[in-house]
Amino acid sequence: MTVQKPTEKDGIVELLSENDKKVLLNSQVRTSIDSISNRIPLDMDTVRACVRKLFSLGLVEVENEASVSYVLTEKGKKYQKEGLPEYRIARLLEDKRGTTYKDLDSLGLDRDELNAAIGILKRENMIEINGNQISLTGSSSKLLHKNSSLNDIADKKEIDMGLMDEFKRRKIIEVLENTKEFVNITALGSDVIKSNKFSVRFVDKLTQEAIEDWKTLSFRRYDLNADIPVPLFGRKNIIKEFMSMVKEALTSMGFKEMKSNFTESTFWNFDVMLFKQDHPDRDIQDTFYVSGAKAKTDKSLIKKIKKVYETGFEENPYNLSLGYDSKFDPVQSEKVILRAHTTATTFRYIYNLISKDKDKPARYFSVSKVFRNETLDQTHLPEFYQIEGIVYDDNLSLRSLIGYFYEFYGKLGIKKIRIKPTYNPYTEPSIEVQGFNERLNRWIEIGNSGIFRPETLTSFGINKRIIAWGFALERALALRLNVEDIRQLYGPYTDLNFLRGVKTSLILN
Ligand code: PHE
């Protein structure tokens, strides 16, 4: 079906909504959009939308006019109420002979305000200072005009340029720059208003009644040829695109992907890794709890964990494992949370797969969401993707772990990384990975890792080493794209044009 764009005025009238007509009627002399909005009255967004349409139909012209206006700052408002400091001092001196500096304290001005005001009075030759004594040589009325010009500014009246400059300098007023849009009808617009059809009420919305009465009603026409302002192309979200790259990197390094769920029991998230049951990470300030849910875990496994938790691990090769020497409460293990790390999944895989075939080396990864009760800022998101990795093999060491960092981040094109020791209840040693964010000009944590403590593995009958890590996906992407604020990548603050414009080649190597 092709629809002809109507060019003659009657055709155009049929495209106009009642609001469009009102706006057009109010544009017969050059008028600003906000005064149209006040006059009709109709909210600004609607008026703007109508103006855009009238413009695209050639019925109005639109002009932007830059203008400045002056408003009182907070300080200015205070002075408007109490009087300018120099005026108040002059008034005080007028009332009181033999005034000293000390007496001026009663005005409650701060040091800078006081000094500035005294300076002004001196320059105006209005005061004389003799030691501690200050006296007025003229009359305070000399400052009356200046003082009352603050009211003029509040009332949006003009004041003289000299005062304006002084007030600006003293931060009593601030300059607001705004652009105003003005609309003015075109000849075609005027013709359209004169058309016989202009006063006909066209039906805007198709209701059941309108359809039933269709023969007697006039319907507004829709311009099916109108341009659509939104670019008609989509793209994969850059986080997803980066995620594919991460998965590809790990797959090429011989890792298999683990499956997991967003909810997890506190047993798998914390207890199995021997987090103390009163560890601060478990607080509701840090972790999201799912109310009313309970999770059951293999009783014999809980028993084993409980034993290590309370009394340690006898077969420990270093003979140093004493446990926490406090009671483990299995009821605490039943709570359900939005998992705080994917290491919970890693331990499920240790239990379900690795412990069942201890001779077979294994490498697993997951790239999935974790949830922490964090306040959103430049480097923190309350839910983010964690890149978990685990390697089970003979002869693993800290060197192997560090080797994986360089190999993995190298594949992502992130070269500037460094490591530092850290602490986790379940790894020893524990290593933090940092990346250099050029924009923030500082090192930020992009991962945490370590060698699992033998205590965490003994319940699974594992006595080989396991190395593992959790890397932060969005922080790595921020480095890759050279953005300083993670909120640019997703969440309510993203700029769609930025996201659309990111070149895939910037993400994919
Ligand atoms: N779970 C840790 C975190 O969330 C990362 C980690 C994984 C550390 C595996 C050591 C071993 O930060």
Coordinates of C-alpha atoms and ligand atoms in Angstrom, one line a residue:
M1 CA 0.0 0.0 0.0
T2 CA 1.3 3.4 -0.8
V3 CA 0.1 6.5 0.9
Q4 CA 0.5 9.8 -0.8
K5 CA 1.9 12.5 1.4
P6 CA -0.8 15.2 1.3
T7 CA 0.5 18.5 0.1
E8 CA -2.7 20.5 -0.3
K9 CA -4.0 22.1 2.8
D10 CA -7.1 20.0 3.4
G11 CA -5.0 16.9 3.3
I12 CA -2.6 18.3 5.9
V13 CA -5.5 19.3 8.2
E14 CA -6.4 15.6 8.4
L15 CA -3.0 14.8 9.8
L16 CA -3.4 17.2 12.8
S17 CA -4.4 16.2 16.2
E18 CA -6.5 18.6 18.4
N19 CA -3.3 19.5 20.3
D20 CA -1.4 20.2 17.0
K21 CA -4.2 22.6 16.0
K22 CA -4.1 24.4 19.3
V23 CA -0.4 24.9 19.0
L24 CA -0.7 26.1 15.4
L25 CA -3.4 28.6 16.4
N26 CA -1.0 29.9 19.1
S27 CA 1.9 30.3 16.7
Q28 CA 0.3 33.0 14.5
V29 CA 2.8 35.5 15.9
R30 CA 6.3 34.6 16.8
T31 CA 5.9 33.0 20.2
S32 CA 8.2 31.0 22.5
I33 CA 7.4 27.4 23.1
D34 CA 7.1 27.9 26.9
S35 CA 4.6 30.7 26.5
I36 CA 2.5 28.5 24.2
S37 CA 2.7 25.8 26.8
N38 CA 1.5 28.3 29.5
R39 CA -1.3 29.7 27.3
I40 CA -3.0 26.5 26.1
P41 CA -2.1 25.0 28.7
L42 CA -0.3 21.9 27.7
D43 CA 2.9 20.4 29.1
M44 CA 6.2 21.4 27.4
D45 CA 7.0 17.9 26.0
T46 CA 3.6 17.7 24.3
V47 CA 4.0 21.2 22.9
R48 CA 7.5 20.3 21.6
A49 CA 6.2 17.2 20.0
C50 CA 3.5 19.1 18.3
V51 CA 5.9 21.8 17.1
R52 CA 8.2 19.2 15.7
K53 CA 5.3 17.7 13.7
L54 CA 4.0 21.1 12.5
F55 CA 7.6 21.9 11.4
S56 CA 8.0 18.7 9.5
L57 CA 4.7 19.5 7.7
G58 CA 6.0 22.9 6.8
L59 CA 3.4 24.8 8.9
V60 CA 5.7 26.6 11.3
E61 CA 9.3 27.8 11.4
V62 CA 11.4 27.2 14.5
E63 CA 14.2 29.4 15.8
N64 CA 16.5 28.9 18.7
E65 CA 17.4 32.0 20.6
A66 CA 20.1 32.0 23.2
S67 CA 19.5 34.2 26.2
V68 CA 21.0 34.8 29.5
S69 CA 19.3 35.5 32.8
Y70 CA 20.5 36.3 36.2
V71 CA 19.4 34.6 39.4
L72 CA 20.4 35.1 43.0
T73 CA 22.7 32.4 44.4
E74 CA 22.0 31.0 47.9
K75 CA 24.3 33.7 49.2
G76 CA 22.4 36.3 47.2
K77 CA 19.1 35.2 48.6
K78 CA 20.5 35.6 52.1
Y79 CA 21.7 39.1 51.3
Q80 CA 18.3 40.0 49.8
K81 CA 16.7 39.0 53.0
E82 CA 19.2 40.4 55.5
G83 CA 20.8 43.2 53.4
L84 CA 24.2 43.4 51.8
P85 CA 27.0 43.1 54.4
E86 CA 28.3 46.6 53.5
Y87 CA 24.9 48.1 53.9
R88 CA 24.3 46.4 57.2
I89 CA 27.7 47.6 58.5
A90 CA 26.8 51.2 57.4
R91 CA 23.5 51.0 59.1
L92 CA 25.1 49.7 62.3
L93 CA 27.7 52.5 62.3
E94 CA 24.9 55.0 61.7
D95 CA 23.1 53.8 64.8
K96 CA 26.1 53.4 67.0
R97 CA 28.8 55.9 67.7
G98 CA 32.2 54.5 68.8
T99 CA 31.9 51.2 67.0
T100 CA 34.8 48.8 67.2
Y101 CA 35.6 45.8 65.0
K102 CA 34.4 43.6 67.8
D103 CA 30.9 45.2 67.7
L104 CA 30.6 44.1 64.0
D105 CA 30.6 40.4 65.3
S106 CA 26.9 40.9 66.1
L107 CA 26.1 40.9 62.4
G108 CA 27.2 37.3 62.2
L109 CA 29.2 37.7 59.0
D110 CA 32.1 35.4 58.3
R111 CA 35.7 36.6 58.1
D112 CA 35.7 36.9 54.3
E113 CA 32.4 38.6 54.0
L114 CA 33.4 41.1 56.7
N115 CA 36.8 41.9 55.1
A116 CA 35.2 42.3 51.7
A117 CA 32.5 44.6 53.0
I118 CA 35.0 46.8 54.9
G119 CA 37.1 46.9 51.7
I120 CA 34.1 48.2 49.7
L121 CA 33.2 50.8 52.3
K122 CA 36.8 52.0 52.4
R123 CA 36.9 52.3 48.6
E124 CA 33.7 54.2 48.6
N125 CA 35.2 56.6 51.2
M126 CA 32.3 55.9 53.5
I127 CA 34.2 54.9 56.6
E128 CA 37.2 56.0 58.6
I129 CA 39.2 53.7 60.6
N130 CA 41.1 54.8 63.7
G131 CA 42.9 52.0 65.4
N132 CA 40.0 49.8 66.6
Q133 CA 37.3 52.4 66.0
I134 CA 35.3 52.5 62.8
S135 CA 33.1 55.4 62.0
L136 CA 30.8 56.3 59.1
T137 CA 31.6 59.4 57.1
G138 CA 28.7 59.4 54.7
S139 CA 25.2 58.1 54.9
S140 CA 24.1 54.5 54.5
S141 CA 21.5 55.7 52.0
K142 CA 24.2 55.8 49.5
L143 CA 24.0 52.0 49.4
L144 CA 20.2 51.9 49.3
H145 CA 20.0 51.6 45.6
K146 CA 22.7 48.9 45.5
N147 CA 21.0 47.0 48.2
S148 CA 17.6 47.1 46.6
S149 CA 18.9 46.0 43.2
L150 CA 18.9 42.5 44.7
N151 CA 15.1 42.7 44.7
D152 CA 15.2 43.8 41.1
I153 CA 17.3 40.7 40.2
A154 CA 14.8 38.5 42.0
D155 CA 12.0 40.2 40.1
K156 CA 13.9 39.7 36.8
K157 CA 14.3 43.4 36.3
E158 CA 17.3 45.0 34.6
I159 CA 20.1 46.4 36.8
D160 CA 23.1 48.4 35.8
M161 CA 26.2 46.6 34.3
G162 CA 28.6 47.8 36.9
L163 CA 26.6 46.3 39.7
M164 CA 26.0 43.2 37.7
D165 CA 29.7 42.6 37.3
E166 CA 30.4 43.2 41.0
F167 CA 27.6 40.8 42.1
K168 CA 28.9 38.2 39.7
R169 CA 32.4 38.5 41.1
R170 CA 31.1 38.2 44.6
K171 CA 29.0 35.2 43.7
I172 CA 25.8 36.9 44.7
I173 CA 24.2 36.2 41.4
E174 CA 24.8 33.6 38.8
V175 CA 24.3 33.6 35.1
L176 CA 21.9 31.1 33.6
E177 CA 22.3 30.5 29.9
N178 CA 19.3 29.2 28.2
T179 CA 18.0 28.8 24.7
K180 CA 14.5 29.5 24.0
E181 CA 12.7 28.0 21.0
F182 CA 10.4 30.4 19.1
V183 CA 7.7 29.3 16.7
N184 CA 6.3 31.3 13.9
I185 CA 3.6 30.2 11.4
T186 CA 4.4 29.9 7.7
A187 CA 2.2 30.9 4.8
L188 CA 1.1 27.3 4.4
G189 CA 0.3 27.2 8.1
S190 CA -2.0 30.2 7.8
D191 CA -3.7 28.6 4.8
V192 CA -4.3 25.4 6.8
I193 CA -5.9 27.4 9.6
K194 CA -8.2 29.0 7.0
S195 CA -9.2 25.6 5.6
N196 CA -12.9 24.6 6.0
K197 CA -11.8 21.4 7.6
F198 CA -9.8 23.1 10.3
S199 CA -12.6 23.2 12.8
V200 CA -13.7 19.6 12.2
R201 CA -12.9 17.4 15.2
F202 CA -11.0 14.4 13.9
V203 CA -11.1 11.2 15.8
D204 CA -7.7 10.6 17.3
K205 CA -8.2 7.3 19.0
L206 CA -9.9 4.2 17.7
T207 CA -12.4 3.1 20.2
Q208 CA -15.1 0.6 19.8
E209 CA -17.7 3.4 19.5
A210 CA -15.6 5.2 16.9
I211 CA -15.4 2.1 14.8
E212 CA -19.2 1.5 15.1
D213 CA -19.9 5.1 14.1
W214 CA -17.3 5.2 11.4
K215 CA -19.6 6.4 8.7
T216 CA -20.5 9.6 10.5
L217 CA -17.1 10.5 12.0
S218 CA -14.0 12.1 10.5
F219 CA -10.8 10.3 11.3
R220 CA -7.4 11.8 11.6
R221 CA -5.1 10.6 9.0
Y222 CA -1.7 9.1 9.8
D223 CA 1.3 10.0 7.7
L224 CA 2.8 6.6 7.1
N225 CA 5.7 8.1 5.2
A226 CA 6.9 10.1 8.1
D227 CA 10.5 9.6 9.1
I228 CA 11.1 7.7 12.3
P229 CA 13.5 9.5 14.6
V230 CA 15.0 6.4 16.1
P231 CA 17.7 4.7 14.0
L232 CA 16.3 1.4 12.9
F233 CA 19.1 -0.9 13.8
G234 CA 19.9 -2.9 16.8
R235 CA 23.0 -4.5 18.0
K236 CA 24.1 -6.9 20.5
N237 CA 24.7 -5.3 23.9
I238 CA 28.4 -4.7 24.3
I239 CA 28.4 -6.6 27.6
K240 CA 27.1 -9.7 25.7
E241 CA 29.6 -9.1 23.0
F242 CA 32.4 -8.9 25.4
M243 CA 31.0 -12.0 27.2
S244 CA 31.3 -14.0 24.0
M245 CA 34.9 -12.9 23.7
V246 CA 35.6 -14.0 27.3
K247 CA 34.0 -17.3 26.8
E248 CA 35.9 -17.8 23.6
A249 CA 39.2 -17.0 25.3
L250 CA 38.6 -19.5 28.1
T251 CA 37.3 -22.2 25.7
S252 CA 40.5 -21.8 23.7
M253 CA 42.5 -22.3 26.9
G254 CA 40.8 -25.7 27.4
F255 CA 38.1 -24.7 29.9
K256 CA 34.5 -26.0 29.9
E257 CA 31.5 -23.9 30.9
M258 CA 29.7 -24.6 34.2
K259 CA 26.0 -24.3 34.6
S260 CA 24.5 -22.5 37.5
N261 CA 21.6 -20.6 39.1
F262 CA 21.3 -17.1 40.5
T263 CA 20.0 -18.3 43.8
E264 CA 22.2 -20.3 46.1
S265 CA 22.1 -21.7 49.6
T266 CA 24.3 -20.1 52.2
F267 CA 25.9 -23.5 52.5
W268 CA 27.3 -23.4 49.0
N269 CA 28.0 -19.7 49.0
F270 CA 29.7 -19.5 52.4
D271 CA 29.9 -22.6 54.6
V272 CA 31.6 -24.9 52.2
M273 CA 34.3 -22.4 51.9
L274 CA 34.6 -22.1 55.6
F275 CA 33.5 -18.5 55.9
K276 CA 32.9 -17.9 59.6
Q277 CA 29.2 -18.1 60.3
D278 CA 29.3 -14.5 61.7
H279 CA 31.5 -13.3 58.7
P280 CA 30.5 -9.7 57.7
D281 CA 30.0 -10.7 54.1
R282 CA 26.9 -12.6 55.2
D283 CA 25.3 -9.5 56.6
I284 CA 22.2 -8.2 54.9
Q285 CA 24.1 -5.0 54.2
D286 CA 26.3 -7.1 51.8
T287 CA 24.2 -10.0 50.7
F288 CA 20.6 -10.3 49.4
Y289 CA 18.5 -12.9 51.2
V290 CA 15.5 -14.6 49.6
S291 CA 12.9 -14.6 52.3
G292 CA 10.8 -17.7 53.0
A293 CA 13.1 -20.0 51.1
K294 CA 15.1 -22.9 52.5
A295 CA 17.6 -25.2 50.9
K296 CA 18.6 -28.7 51.8
T297 CA 22.1 -30.1 51.3
D298 CA 23.6 -33.5 51.5
K299 CA 23.7 -34.2 55.3
S300 CA 26.9 -36.2 55.3
L301 CA 28.7 -33.3 53.5
I302 CA 27.4 -30.8 56.1
K303 CA 28.7 -33.0 58.8
K304 CA 32.1 -33.0 57.3
I305 CA 32.2 -29.3 56.9
K306 CA 31.0 -28.9 60.4
K307 CA 33.8 -31.0 61.7
V308 CA 36.5 -29.0 59.9
Y309 CA 34.9 -25.8 60.9
E310 CA 34.9 -26.6 64.6
T311 CA 38.0 -28.7 65.1
G312 CA 40.1 -28.3 61.9
F313 CA 41.7 -30.9 59.8
E314 CA 43.9 -33.6 61.3
E315 CA 45.6 -34.8 58.2
N316 CA 46.7 -31.3 57.4
P317 CA 50.2 -31.7 56.0
Y318 CA 51.3 -28.5 57.9
N319 CA 49.7 -29.6 61.1
L320 CA 48.3 -26.2 61.7
S321 CA 44.7 -26.6 61.1
L322 CA 42.8 -26.0 64.3
G323 CA 39.3 -24.9 63.1
Y324 CA 37.5 -21.9 64.4
D325 CA 37.0 -23.4 67.9
S326 CA 33.4 -22.3 67.7
K327 CA 30.1 -24.1 67.0
F328 CA 28.8 -24.6 63.4
D329 CA 25.0 -24.2 63.1
P330 CA 23.7 -26.3 60.2
V331 CA 20.4 -24.4 60.3
Q332 CA 22.3 -21.3 59.1
S333 CA 23.3 -23.3 56.0
E334 CA 19.7 -23.5 54.8
K335 CA 19.1 -19.9 54.0
V336 CA 18.8 -18.9 50.3
I337 CA 20.5 -15.9 48.8
L338 CA 21.2 -14.3 45.5
R339 CA 24.7 -15.7 45.2
A340 CA 27.5 -13.3 46.1
H341 CA 30.1 -15.1 44.0
T342 CA 30.2 -17.9 41.5
T343 CA 32.8 -19.8 43.6
A344 CA 29.6 -21.4 45.0
T345 CA 29.3 -23.1 41.6
T346 CA 32.9 -24.0 41.6
F347 CA 32.4 -25.9 44.8
R348 CA 29.3 -27.7 43.4
Y349 CA 31.5 -28.8 40.5
I350 CA 34.2 -30.0 42.9
Y351 CA 31.6 -32.0 44.7
N352 CA 29.6 -33.3 41.7
L353 CA 32.4 -33.9 39.2
I354 CA 36.0 -33.5 40.4
S355 CA 35.6 -35.5 43.6
K356 CA 34.0 -38.3 41.6
D357 CA 37.0 -38.7 39.3
K358 CA 40.0 -37.6 41.1
D359 CA 42.6 -38.7 38.5
K360 CA 41.1 -36.6 35.8
P361 CA 42.5 -33.0 35.4
A362 CA 39.7 -30.5 35.0
R363 CA 39.3 -26.9 33.9
Y364 CA 36.0 -25.1 34.3
F365 CA 34.7 -21.6 33.9
S366 CA 31.5 -19.7 34.3
V367 CA 30.6 -16.1 33.2
S368 CA 27.5 -15.3 35.2
K369 CA 25.8 -12.8 37.4
V370 CA 26.5 -12.3 41.1
F371 CA 24.7 -10.0 43.4
R372 CA 26.0 -7.8 46.2
N373 CA 24.2 -5.2 48.2
E374 CA 26.5 -2.4 47.0
T375 CA 25.8 1.2 46.3
L376 CA 26.2 2.0 42.6
D377 CA 29.3 4.1 41.8
Q378 CA 32.0 4.5 39.2
T379 CA 33.4 1.0 39.9
H380 CA 30.6 -0.8 41.7
L381 CA 27.4 -2.4 40.5
P382 CA 25.0 -4.3 42.8
E383 CA 24.8 -7.0 40.2
F384 CA 27.7 -7.8 37.9
Y385 CA 29.2 -10.6 35.9
Q386 CA 31.9 -12.7 37.4
I387 CA 34.3 -14.7 35.3
E388 CA 35.0 -17.7 37.4
G389 CA 37.8 -20.2 36.6
I390 CA 39.0 -23.4 38.3
V391 CA 41.9 -25.6 37.4
Y392 CA 42.4 -29.1 38.9
D393 CA 45.7 -30.8 38.0
D394 CA 49.0 -32.2 39.3
N395 CA 51.8 -29.8 40.2
L396 CA 49.8 -26.6 40.3
S397 CA 51.4 -23.6 41.9
L398 CA 51.1 -19.9 42.3
R399 CA 53.2 -19.6 39.1
S400 CA 50.5 -21.5 37.2
L401 CA 47.9 -19.2 38.6
I402 CA 49.8 -16.0 37.6
G403 CA 50.4 -17.6 34.2
Y404 CA 46.7 -17.9 33.7
F405 CA 46.2 -14.2 34.5
Y406 CA 48.6 -13.1 31.8
E407 CA 47.3 -15.5 29.3
F408 CA 43.7 -14.7 29.9
Y409 CA 43.9 -10.9 30.1
G410 CA 46.4 -10.9 27.2
K411 CA 43.7 -12.5 25.1
L412 CA 41.3 -9.7 26.0
G413 CA 43.9 -7.1 25.0
I414 CA 44.4 -6.0 28.6
K415 CA 48.2 -5.7 29.1
K416 CA 48.7 -3.5 32.1
I417 CA 47.9 -5.7 35.1
R418 CA 49.6 -6.3 38.4
I419 CA 49.1 -8.6 41.4
K420 CA 49.1 -8.2 45.1
P421 CA 48.5 -10.5 48.0
T422 CA 45.1 -10.4 49.6
Y423 CA 43.0 -12.5 52.0
N424 CA 40.1 -15.0 51.5
P425 CA 38.9 -17.4 54.2
Y426 CA 39.2 -20.2 51.6
T427 CA 42.4 -19.7 49.7
E428 CA 46.0 -19.5 50.7
P429 CA 47.8 -17.7 49.2
S430 CA 45.2 -15.3 47.9
I431 CA 46.0 -13.0 45.0
E432 CA 44.3 -9.8 43.9
V433 CA 44.6 -8.8 40.2
Q434 CA 44.6 -5.1 39.4
G435 CA 44.3 -3.4 36.1
F436 CA 45.3 0.2 35.3
N437 CA 42.4 2.4 34.4
E438 CA 44.0 5.2 32.3
R439 CA 41.0 7.4 32.6
L440 CA 40.8 7.2 36.4
N441 CA 44.6 7.1 36.4
R442 CA 44.6 4.5 39.1
W443 CA 44.9 0.7 39.6
I444 CA 41.6 -0.9 40.3
E445 CA 40.8 -4.4 41.4
I446 CA 39.7 -6.6 38.5
G447 CA 40.0 -10.0 40.1
N448 CA 40.6 -12.1 43.1
S449 CA 42.0 -15.6 43.2
G450 CA 44.1 -18.2 45.1
I451 CA 44.9 -21.8 45.8
F452 CA 42.1 -23.4 47.8
R453 CA 43.1 -24.2 51.4
P454 CA 43.4 -28.0 52.0
E455 CA 40.7 -27.5 54.7
T456 CA 38.1 -26.7 52.1
L457 CA 39.0 -29.7 49.9
T458 CA 39.4 -32.4 52.5
S459 CA 35.6 -33.0 52.9
F460 CA 35.7 -34.0 49.2
G461 CA 38.6 -36.3 49.7
I462 CA 40.8 -34.1 47.5
N463 CA 44.4 -33.6 48.4
K464 CA 45.7 -32.2 45.2
R465 CA 45.9 -28.4 44.7
I466 CA 43.1 -26.5 43.0
I467 CA 43.7 -22.9 41.7
A468 CA 40.8 -20.7 41.0
W469 CA 39.7 -17.1 40.4
G470 CA 36.9 -14.7 40.1
F471 CA 37.4 -11.8 37.6
A472 CA 35.1 -8.8 37.2
L473 CA 33.7 -8.7 33.7
E474 CA 32.4 -5.1 33.6
R475 CA 35.6 -3.7 35.1
A476 CA 37.6 -5.5 32.4
L477 CA 35.4 -4.1 29.7
A478 CA 35.7 -0.6 31.2
L479 CA 39.5 -1.0 30.8
R480 CA 39.1 -2.3 27.3
L481 CA 36.9 0.6 26.2
N482 CA 38.8 3.2 28.2
V483 CA 35.8 4.4 30.1
E484 CA 36.1 5.6 33.7
D485 CA 32.6 4.9 34.8
I486 CA 31.2 1.4 34.8
R487 CA 27.7 3.0 34.8
Q488 CA 28.3 3.9 31.1
L489 CA 28.1 0.3 30.3
Y490 CA 24.8 -0.6 31.7
G491 CA 22.1 0.5 34.1
P492 CA 19.9 3.6 34.0
Y493 CA 22.8 6.0 33.2
T494 CA 23.9 4.6 29.8
D495 CA 23.9 6.7 26.7
L496 CA 22.4 4.6 24.0
N497 CA 24.3 6.4 21.3
F498 CA 27.6 5.6 23.0
L499 CA 26.6 1.9 23.3
R500 CA 25.5 1.8 19.7
G501 CA 28.7 3.5 18.6
V502 CA 31.2 1.1 20.2
K503 CA 33.0 -0.6 17.5
T504 CA 32.9 -4.4 17.7
S505 CA 36.6 -4.4 16.8
L506 CA 37.2 -2.5 20.1
I507 CA 35.8 -5.4 22.0
L508 CA 36.8 -8.3 19.9
N509 CA 40.4 -8.8 19.1
Ligands
PHE1 N1 35.1 -15.6 45.1 C1 36.1 -14.6 45.0 C2 35.3 -13.2 44.9 O1 34.2 -13.2 44.7 C3 37.0 -14.8 43.9 C4 37.8 -16.0 44.0 C5 37.5 -17.2 43.4 C6 38.9 -16.0 44.9 C7 38.2 -18.3 43.5 C8 39.6 -17.1 45.1 C9 39.3 -18.3 44.4 O2 36.0 -12.2 44.9

